[in-house]
């Protein structure tokens, strides 16, 4: 056990962090220190029961907790939850987490980033929203520090393919048994990532210094439009499906959790929200614009094939493997916690 390198995982109980914890713990090369607000939660308990995983209580938006969490570890995998803590806090704690890691002598830092949408789209404000741009800024900040001393790598993800069963990308079953995706996406191609694959890519980043030092690995499983999603769904399930384009004015009254909901409506309602916070509508308007117009940063699929030769290579392969049938399959811890608190109607 003592020969294993210890990795601090922040966000390890979440959709994206869970496969990373499994990949590291199962590798027999690393042990995991998992920071969680609630070590008693079902997800934390399940992960804490794995060999080579230790839970520590603390929050990602508390500097004392971060100092304690980074102390003595070899590496770190950090996915702050900007969706919950907000853009301003994610920018601050994203940078503070990196600085704390350097202060504590961490050797390899992996940051879980997302497309820096406003930059990729030419700095146009119509493409700025909170929970991607905070991560994008932090990615740029981290890579700008160079590789002397602590090594750093980034794994950049787009929307999870798994969201086809949870939240924004989920279709609605119609009375005739067909499935309808009704949303403001145009015909752009979206780089969806099967979230389980984040585990393999993250493990590769830790295993492959010096190649991974300074690398921003932009991952995707398949790059698809809603027309592709509909066609593939029908091929795989035999069920009829359609995509209906809605204007923002048509879409948001149907999609908002409640009128004028904040972007992080699932968080504690007493969370202080200053003017940096967007409403749900302000946040997801550029979200749909960016992904739905196919503005995402380019993915190097040949590199992904080399890193992960057995990766899931298509939406069709993922749908078959996951047994996807259009029904709800919870993936996000944040939404799961919300439903446990208030019942299924609230999200
Ligand atoms: N949904 C997507 O398609 C997608 C795609 C790419 C990137 N992302 C980004 O991923 C992030 C969310 O991660 P996720 O997708 O894994 O969501 P998730 O399943 O809802 O998990 C949220 C994670 O954040 C942790 N967390 C929340 N508040 C915390 C706090 N104050 N201190 C410590 N940990 C806290 C939770 O841990 P505990 O509750 O155990 O503390 C949990 O591990 C967001 O920034 C989002 O923008 C999402």
CSV table of C-alpha atoms and ligand atoms in Angstrom, one decimal:
chain,number,residue,atom,x,y,z
A,1,UNK,CA,0.0,0.0,0.0
A,2,UNK,CA,2.7,2.5,0.9
A,3,UNK,CA,4.3,2.1,-2.6
A,4,UNK,CA,1.1,3.4,-4.2
A,5,UNK,CA,1.2,7.0,-5.2
A,6,UNK,CA,-1.6,8.9,-3.5
A,7,UNK,CA,-4.0,11.1,-5.6
A,8,UNK,CA,-6.4,13.6,-4.2
A,9,UNK,CA,-9.7,13.5,-6.1
A,10,UNK,CA,-12.0,16.5,-5.8
A,11,UNK,CA,-15.5,15.9,-7.2
A,12,UNK,CA,-14.9,12.1,-6.9
A,13,UNK,CA,-18.5,11.3,-5.9
A,14,UNK,CA,-19.8,13.1,-9.0
A,15,UNK,CA,-20.7,11.8,-12.4
A,16,UNK,CA,-17.3,12.6,-13.8
A,17,UNK,CA,-15.2,11.9,-10.8
A,18,UNK,CA,-16.6,8.4,-10.0
A,19,UNK,CA,-15.1,6.6,-13.0
A,20,UNK,CA,-11.8,8.4,-12.2
A,21,UNK,CA,-11.8,7.0,-8.6
A,22,UNK,CA,-12.5,3.5,-10.0
A,23,UNK,CA,-9.8,3.7,-12.6
A,24,UNK,CA,-7.2,4.9,-10.2
A,25,UNK,CA,-8.1,2.5,-7.4
A,26,UNK,CA,-8.3,-0.5,-9.7
A,27,UNK,CA,-5.0,0.3,-11.4
A,28,UNK,CA,-3.1,-0.9,-8.3
A,29,UNK,CA,-0.6,2.0,-9.0
A,30,UNK,CA,-2.5,4.7,-7.1
A,31,UNK,CA,-4.5,5.2,-4.0
A,32,UNK,CA,-7.2,7.8,-3.7
A,33,UNK,CA,-7.9,10.5,-1.1
A,34,UNK,CA,-11.4,11.6,-1.9
A,35,UNK,CA,-12.6,15.0,-0.7
A,36,UNK,CA,-16.4,15.1,-0.1
A,37,UNK,CA,-18.8,17.3,1.8
A,38,UNK,CA,-20.6,14.3,3.1
A,39,UNK,CA,-18.6,11.0,3.7
A,40,UNK,CA,-21.9,9.4,4.8
A,41,UNK,CA,-23.6,9.8,1.4
A,42,UNK,CA,-24.5,6.6,-0.4
A,43,UNK,CA,-22.1,7.5,-3.3
A,44,UNK,CA,-19.2,8.3,-0.9
A,45,UNK,CA,-19.8,5.2,1.1
A,46,UNK,CA,-19.7,3.0,-2.0
A,47,UNK,CA,-16.4,4.5,-3.2
A,48,UNK,CA,-14.9,4.5,0.3
A,49,UNK,CA,-15.5,0.7,0.5
A,50,UNK,CA,-13.1,0.2,-2.5
A,51,UNK,CA,-9.6,-0.9,-1.8
A,52,UNK,CA,-7.2,2.0,-1.8
A,53,UNK,CA,-9.8,4.7,-1.3
A,54,UNK,CA,-9.9,7.0,1.7
A,55,UNK,CA,-12.6,9.6,2.3
A,56,UNK,CA,-11.9,13.0,3.8
A,57,UNK,CA,-14.6,15.5,4.8
A,58,UNK,CA,-14.3,19.0,3.4
A,59,UNK,CA,-15.5,21.3,0.7
A,60,UNK,CA,-13.8,22.5,-2.4
A,61,UNK,CA,-14.7,26.1,-1.6
A,62,UNK,CA,-12.8,26.4,1.7
A,63,UNK,CA,-9.1,27.2,1.7
A,64,UNK,CA,-8.3,25.4,5.0
A,65,UNK,CA,-10.0,22.2,3.7
A,66,UNK,CA,-8.0,22.5,0.4
A,67,UNK,CA,-4.7,22.8,2.4
A,68,UNK,CA,-5.5,19.7,4.4
A,69,UNK,CA,-6.7,17.9,1.3
A,70,UNK,CA,-3.5,18.5,-0.7
A,71,UNK,CA,-1.0,17.9,2.1
A,72,UNK,CA,1.3,15.0,1.3
A,73,UNK,CA,-0.3,13.7,-1.9
A,74,UNK,CA,1.7,12.9,-5.1
A,75,UNK,CA,-1.0,14.0,-7.5
A,76,UNK,CA,-4.5,15.5,-7.8
A,77,UNK,CA,-7.5,15.3,-10.0
A,78,UNK,CA,-9.7,18.3,-9.6
A,79,UNK,CA,-13.2,18.8,-10.8
A,80,UNK,CA,-14.7,21.8,-9.0
A,81,UNK,CA,-18.5,22.0,-9.3
A,82,UNK,CA,-18.9,25.4,-10.9
A,83,UNK,CA,-22.5,24.5,-11.7
A,84,UNK,CA,-23.2,24.6,-8.0
A,85,UNK,CA,-20.7,27.0,-6.5
A,86,UNK,CA,-21.0,29.5,-9.3
A,87,UNK,CA,-18.7,31.1,-11.8
A,88,UNK,CA,-17.0,33.6,-9.5
A,89,UNK,CA,-16.3,31.0,-6.8
A,90,UNK,CA,-15.1,28.4,-9.4
A,91,UNK,CA,-12.7,30.9,-10.9
A,92,UNK,CA,-11.3,31.8,-7.4
A,93,UNK,CA,-11.1,28.3,-6.0
A,94,UNK,CA,-10.0,26.8,-9.2
A,95,UNK,CA,-6.9,29.0,-9.1
A,96,UNK,CA,-6.5,28.7,-5.3
A,97,UNK,CA,-6.6,24.9,-5.5
A,98,UNK,CA,-3.8,25.0,-8.1
A,99,UNK,CA,-1.8,27.4,-5.9
A,100,UNK,CA,-2.3,25.3,-2.8
A,101,UNK,CA,-1.2,22.2,-4.7
A,102,UNK,CA,2.1,24.0,-5.7
A,103,UNK,CA,2.6,25.2,-2.1
A,104,UNK,CA,2.1,21.6,-0.8
A,105,UNK,CA,4.6,20.1,-3.2
A,106,UNK,CA,2.2,18.1,-5.4
A,107,UNK,CA,4.0,16.6,-8.4
A,108,UNK,CA,1.2,16.1,-11.0
A,109,UNK,CA,-2.0,18.1,-11.2
A,110,UNK,CA,-4.9,17.1,-13.4
A,111,UNK,CA,-7.6,19.7,-13.9
A,112,UNK,CA,-11.0,18.7,-15.2
A,113,UNK,CA,-11.8,21.5,-17.7
A,114,UNK,CA,-14.5,22.3,-20.2
A,115,UNK,CA,-14.4,24.2,-23.5
A,116,UNK,CA,-13.6,27.9,-22.8
A,117,UNK,CA,-16.7,28.9,-24.9
A,118,UNK,CA,-16.4,32.7,-25.0
A,119,UNK,CA,-12.8,32.4,-26.1
A,120,UNK,CA,-13.4,29.6,-28.7
A,121,UNK,CA,-16.3,31.6,-30.1
A,122,UNK,CA,-14.1,34.7,-30.6
A,123,UNK,CA,-14.9,36.5,-27.3
A,124,UNK,CA,-18.5,37.2,-28.3
A,125,UNK,CA,-20.7,37.7,-25.2
A,126,UNK,CA,-23.5,35.7,-26.7
A,127,UNK,CA,-21.4,32.6,-26.1
A,128,UNK,CA,-20.4,33.3,-22.5
A,129,UNK,CA,-22.0,31.3,-19.6
A,130,UNK,CA,-20.8,30.6,-16.2
A,131,UNK,CA,-20.1,27.0,-15.7
A,132,UNK,CA,-17.9,26.5,-18.8
A,133,UNK,CA,-16.0,29.7,-18.9
A,134,UNK,CA,-14.9,29.5,-15.3
A,135,UNK,CA,-13.3,26.2,-16.0
A,136,UNK,CA,-11.9,27.4,-19.3
A,137,UNK,CA,-10.2,30.4,-17.6
A,138,UNK,CA,-8.7,28.1,-15.0
A,139,UNK,CA,-7.4,25.8,-17.8
A,140,UNK,CA,-5.6,28.8,-19.4
A,141,UNK,CA,-4.2,30.0,-16.0
A,142,UNK,CA,-2.9,26.5,-15.1
A,143,UNK,CA,-1.2,25.8,-18.5
A,144,UNK,CA,0.3,29.3,-18.5
A,145,UNK,CA,2.3,28.4,-15.3
A,146,UNK,CA,4.4,26.0,-17.3
A,147,UNK,CA,5.9,22.7,-16.3
A,148,UNK,CA,8.8,23.6,-14.0
A,149,UNK,CA,8.2,22.1,-10.6
A,150,UNK,CA,4.7,20.7,-10.6
A,151,UNK,CA,3.5,19.0,-13.9
A,152,UNK,CA,0.0,19.8,-14.9
A,153,UNK,CA,-2.5,18.3,-17.4
A,154,UNK,CA,-6.1,19.1,-18.4
A,155,UNK,CA,-8.9,16.8,-19.4
A,156,UNK,CA,-11.5,18.9,-21.3
A,157,UNK,CA,-15.0,17.4,-21.6
A,158,UNK,CA,-18.1,18.5,-23.5
A,159,UNK,CA,-21.6,17.5,-22.4
A,160,UNK,CA,-21.9,13.9,-21.1
A,161,UNK,CA,-23.5,11.5,-23.5
A,162,UNK,CA,-25.2,10.1,-20.4
A,163,UNK,CA,-27.2,13.3,-20.2
A,164,UNK,CA,-29.4,11.8,-22.9
A,165,UNK,CA,-31.0,10.2,-19.8
A,166,UNK,CA,-30.7,13.0,-17.3
A,167,UNK,CA,-31.5,16.6,-17.7
A,168,UNK,CA,-30.7,18.8,-20.7
A,169,UNK,CA,-30.4,16.2,-23.4
A,170,UNK,CA,-33.2,13.9,-22.3
A,171,UNK,CA,-36.1,13.3,-24.8
A,172,UNK,CA,-39.8,13.3,-23.8
A,173,UNK,CA,-41.8,10.2,-24.5
A,174,UNK,CA,-44.9,11.0,-26.5
A,175,UNK,CA,-48.4,9.5,-26.0
A,176,UNK,CA,-47.8,7.4,-29.2
A,177,UNK,CA,-44.6,5.8,-27.8
A,178,UNK,CA,-42.3,7.9,-29.9
A,179,UNK,CA,-39.5,10.2,-28.4
A,180,UNK,CA,-39.2,13.9,-29.0
A,181,UNK,CA,-36.1,16.1,-28.5
A,182,UNK,CA,-37.6,19.6,-28.4
A,183,UNK,CA,-34.9,22.2,-27.8
A,184,UNK,CA,-33.1,25.3,-29.3
A,185,UNK,CA,-30.2,23.2,-30.9
A,186,UNK,CA,-29.5,24.0,-34.5
A,187,UNK,CA,-27.7,21.5,-36.7
A,188,UNK,CA,-24.3,21.8,-35.1
A,189,UNK,CA,-22.2,18.7,-34.1
A,190,UNK,CA,-21.7,18.3,-30.3
A,191,UNK,CA,-18.7,16.4,-28.9
A,192,UNK,CA,-20.5,14.1,-26.4
A,193,UNK,CA,-18.4,12.1,-24.0
A,194,UNK,CA,-19.5,8.8,-22.4
A,195,UNK,CA,-18.7,9.8,-18.9
A,196,UNK,CA,-17.3,6.3,-17.9
A,197,UNK,CA,-14.4,7.0,-20.4
A,198,UNK,CA,-13.1,9.9,-18.3
A,199,UNK,CA,-11.7,7.3,-16.0
A,200,UNK,CA,-9.4,5.7,-18.7
A,201,UNK,CA,-8.2,9.1,-20.0
A,202,UNK,CA,-7.5,10.4,-16.5
A,203,UNK,CA,-5.5,7.3,-15.6
A,204,UNK,CA,-3.6,7.7,-18.8
A,205,UNK,CA,-2.6,11.2,-18.0
A,206,UNK,CA,-1.2,10.1,-14.6
A,207,UNK,CA,0.6,7.1,-16.1
A,208,UNK,CA,2.1,9.0,-19.0
A,209,UNK,CA,4.4,11.8,-17.9
A,210,UNK,CA,6.2,13.4,-19.6
A,211,UNK,CA,3.8,13.2,-22.6
A,212,UNK,CA,0.9,14.4,-20.6
A,213,UNK,CA,2.7,17.4,-19.0
A,214,UNK,CA,1.2,20.5,-20.4
A,215,UNK,CA,-1.4,18.6,-22.4
A,216,UNK,CA,-5.0,19.7,-22.7
A,217,UNK,CA,-6.7,16.5,-23.7
A,218,UNK,CA,-10.0,17.3,-25.3
A,219,UNK,CA,-12.1,14.2,-25.2
A,220,UNK,CA,-15.2,13.0,-27.0
A,221,UNK,CA,-16.9,9.7,-27.7
A,222,UNK,CA,-18.8,10.9,-30.8
A,223,UNK,CA,-19.5,14.3,-32.4
A,224,UNK,CA,-23.1,14.4,-33.3
A,225,UNK,CA,-26.0,16.7,-34.2
A,226,UNK,CA,-29.6,16.1,-33.0
A,227,UNK,CA,-30.4,14.7,-36.4
A,228,UNK,CA,-27.7,12.1,-35.8
A,229,UNK,CA,-29.0,11.4,-32.3
A,230,UNK,CA,-32.6,10.8,-33.6
A,231,UNK,CA,-31.4,8.6,-36.4
A,232,UNK,CA,-29.2,6.5,-34.2
A,233,UNK,CA,-31.8,6.2,-31.5
A,234,UNK,CA,-34.3,4.8,-34.0
A,235,UNK,CA,-31.7,2.4,-35.5
A,236,UNK,CA,-30.8,1.1,-32.1
A,237,UNK,CA,-34.2,0.9,-30.4
A,238,UNK,CA,-36.6,0.6,-33.3
A,239,UNK,CA,-38.6,3.5,-31.7
A,240,UNK,CA,-39.8,6.5,-33.7
A,241,UNK,CA,-38.1,9.8,-32.7
A,242,UNK,CA,-37.9,13.4,-33.8
A,243,UNK,CA,-36.0,16.6,-33.1
A,244,UNK,CA,-38.1,19.8,-33.0
A,245,UNK,CA,-36.3,23.1,-33.0
A,246,UNK,CA,-37.7,25.6,-30.5
A,247,UNK,CA,-36.9,29.3,-30.2
A,248,UNK,CA,-35.5,30.3,-26.8
A,249,UNK,CA,-38.9,31.9,-26.0
A,250,UNK,CA,-40.7,28.6,-26.7
A,251,UNK,CA,-38.1,26.5,-24.9
A,252,UNK,CA,-37.4,28.2,-21.6
A,253,UNK,CA,-40.9,28.3,-20.1
A,254,UNK,CA,-40.9,24.5,-20.6
A,255,UNK,CA,-37.3,23.9,-19.4
A,256,UNK,CA,-36.9,26.3,-16.5
A,257,UNK,CA,-37.2,24.6,-13.1
A,258,UNK,CA,-39.3,27.6,-12.0
A,259,UNK,CA,-39.7,31.1,-13.4
A,260,UNK,CA,-36.5,33.1,-13.1
A,261,UNK,CA,-34.7,30.2,-11.4
A,262,UNK,CA,-30.9,30.8,-10.9
A,263,UNK,CA,-28.4,28.8,-12.9
A,264,UNK,CA,-27.6,26.8,-9.7
A,265,UNK,CA,-31.2,26.3,-8.7
A,266,UNK,CA,-30.3,22.9,-7.3
A,267,UNK,CA,-27.9,24.4,-4.7
A,268,UNK,CA,-28.8,25.5,-1.2
A,269,UNK,CA,-31.4,28.3,-1.6
A,270,UNK,CA,-29.6,30.4,1.0
A,271,UNK,CA,-26.4,30.5,-1.2
A,272,UNK,CA,-25.4,34.1,-1.6
A,273,UNK,CA,-25.9,35.1,-5.3
A,274,UNK,CA,-24.4,38.4,-6.5
A,275,UNK,CA,-24.6,39.9,-10.0
A,276,UNK,CA,-22.0,37.4,-11.3
A,277,UNK,CA,-24.7,34.7,-11.1
A,278,UNK,CA,-26.8,34.0,-14.2
A,279,UNK,CA,-30.4,32.9,-14.2
A,280,UNK,CA,-31.1,29.5,-15.6
A,281,UNK,CA,-32.2,31.1,-18.9
A,282,UNK,CA,-29.2,33.4,-19.1
A,283,UNK,CA,-26.9,30.4,-18.5
A,284,UNK,CA,-28.4,27.9,-20.8
A,285,UNK,CA,-29.1,30.3,-23.7
A,286,UNK,CA,-25.4,30.5,-24.7
A,287,UNK,CA,-25.0,26.9,-23.7
A,288,UNK,CA,-27.5,25.8,-26.4
A,289,UNK,CA,-26.2,28.4,-28.8
A,290,UNK,CA,-22.5,27.2,-28.5
A,291,UNK,CA,-23.2,23.5,-28.6
A,292,UNK,CA,-26.2,23.6,-31.0
A,293,UNK,CA,-24.3,25.7,-33.5
A,294,UNK,CA,-21.3,23.3,-33.4
A,295,UNK,CA,-18.9,25.8,-32.0
A,296,UNK,CA,-17.0,23.4,-29.8
A,297,UNK,CA,-13.2,23.2,-29.9
A,298,UNK,CA,-11.9,20.5,-32.2
A,299,UNK,CA,-11.2,17.0,-30.8
A,300,UNK,CA,-8.2,14.9,-32.0
A,301,UNK,CA,-9.9,11.6,-32.5
A,302,UNK,CA,-6.7,9.9,-33.8
A,303,UNK,CA,-5.0,10.8,-30.5
A,304,UNK,CA,-7.9,9.5,-28.5
A,305,UNK,CA,-7.8,6.2,-30.5
A,306,UNK,CA,-4.1,5.9,-29.6
A,307,UNK,CA,-4.6,6.6,-25.9
A,308,UNK,CA,-7.7,4.4,-25.6
A,309,UNK,CA,-7.7,1.9,-28.5
A,310,UNK,CA,-10.8,0.2,-27.0
A,311,UNK,CA,-12.7,3.4,-26.5
A,312,UNK,CA,-16.4,3.6,-27.2
A,313,UNK,CA,-16.2,5.0,-30.8
A,314,UNK,CA,-19.7,6.0,-31.6
A,315,UNK,CA,-23.1,7.1,-30.2
A,316,UNK,CA,-24.5,3.9,-31.6
A,317,UNK,CA,-22.0,1.8,-29.7
A,318,UNK,CA,-22.7,3.7,-26.5
A,319,UNK,CA,-26.5,3.3,-26.8
A,320,UNK,CA,-26.1,-0.4,-27.4
A,321,UNK,CA,-23.6,-0.9,-24.5
A,322,UNK,CA,-25.7,1.3,-22.1
A,323,UNK,CA,-29.0,-0.3,-23.2
A,324,UNK,CA,-30.2,3.2,-23.8
A,325,UNK,CA,-34.0,3.4,-24.5
A,326,UNK,CA,-34.7,7.1,-24.0
A,327,UNK,CA,-35.9,6.7,-20.4
A,328,UNK,CA,-34.5,8.6,-17.4
A,329,UNK,CA,-31.2,7.4,-15.9
A,330,UNK,CA,-29.8,9.7,-13.2
A,331,UNK,CA,-26.2,10.5,-13.6
A,332,UNK,CA,-25.6,13.8,-11.8
A,333,UNK,CA,-25.1,13.7,-8.1
A,334,UNK,CA,-26.4,17.3,-7.8
A,335,UNK,CA,-29.8,16.4,-9.4
A,336,UNK,CA,-30.0,13.1,-7.4
A,337,UNK,CA,-29.5,15.0,-4.1
A,338,UNK,CA,-32.1,17.6,-5.2
A,339,UNK,CA,-34.6,14.9,-6.0
A,340,UNK,CA,-33.9,13.1,-2.7
A,341,UNK,CA,-34.6,16.4,-0.9
A,342,UNK,CA,-37.7,17.6,-2.7
A,343,UNK,CA,-39.0,14.7,-4.8
A,344,UNK,CA,-38.8,14.1,-8.6
A,345,UNK,CA,-40.9,17.0,-9.7
A,346,UNK,CA,-38.4,19.7,-8.8
A,347,UNK,CA,-35.8,19.3,-11.6
B,1,LIG,N1,-23.2,17.7,-17.0
B,1,LIG,C1,-22.3,17.7,-18.0
B,1,LIG,O1,-22.6,17.3,-19.1
B,1,LIG,C2,-20.9,18.2,-17.8
B,1,LIG,C3,-20.0,18.1,-18.8
B,1,LIG,C4,-18.7,18.5,-18.6
B,1,LIG,C5,-18.4,19.2,-17.4
B,1,LIG,N2,-19.3,19.3,-16.4
B,1,LIG,C6,-18.9,20.0,-15.2
B,1,LIG,O2,-18.7,19.1,-14.1
B,1,LIG,C7,-19.0,19.8,-12.9
B,1,LIG,C8,-19.9,19.0,-12.0
B,1,LIG,O3,-19.4,17.7,-11.9
B,1,LIG,P1,-20.3,16.4,-12.2
B,1,LIG,O4,-20.7,16.5,-13.6
B,1,LIG,O5,-19.6,15.2,-11.8
B,1,LIG,O6,-21.6,16.7,-11.3
B,1,LIG,P2,-22.3,15.9,-10.1
B,1,LIG,O7,-22.5,14.5,-10.5
B,1,LIG,O8,-23.5,16.7,-9.8
B,1,LIG,O9,-21.3,16.0,-9.0
B,1,LIG,C9,-20.9,17.1,-8.3
B,1,LIG,C10,-19.6,16.9,-7.5
B,1,LIG,O10,-19.2,18.1,-6.9
B,1,LIG,C11,-19.0,17.8,-5.5
B,1,LIG,N3,-19.3,19.1,-4.8
B,1,LIG,C12,-20.3,19.9,-4.9
B,1,LIG,N4,-20.2,21.0,-4.1
B,1,LIG,C13,-19.0,20.8,-3.4
B,1,LIG,C14,-18.3,21.5,-2.4
B,1,LIG,N5,-18.8,22.7,-2.0
B,1,LIG,N6,-17.2,21.0,-1.9
B,1,LIG,C15,-16.7,19.7,-2.3
B,1,LIG,N7,-17.3,19.0,-3.3
B,1,LIG,C16,-18.5,19.5,-3.8
B,1,LIG,C17,-19.9,16.7,-5.1
B,1,LIG,O11,-19.3,16.0,-4.0
B,1,LIG,P3,-20.0,15.8,-2.6
B,1,LIG,O12,-21.5,16.2,-2.7
B,1,LIG,O13,-19.7,14.4,-2.3
B,1,LIG,O14,-19.2,16.8,-1.8
B,1,LIG,C18,-19.8,15.9,-6.4
B,1,LIG,O15,-18.7,15.0,-6.3
B,1,LIG,C19,-19.6,21.2,-13.2
B,1,LIG,O16,-18.6,22.2,-13.1
B,1,LIG,C20,-20.0,21.0,-14.7
B,1,LIG,O17,-19.9,22.3,-15.3
B,1,LIG,C21,-20.6,18.8,-16.6
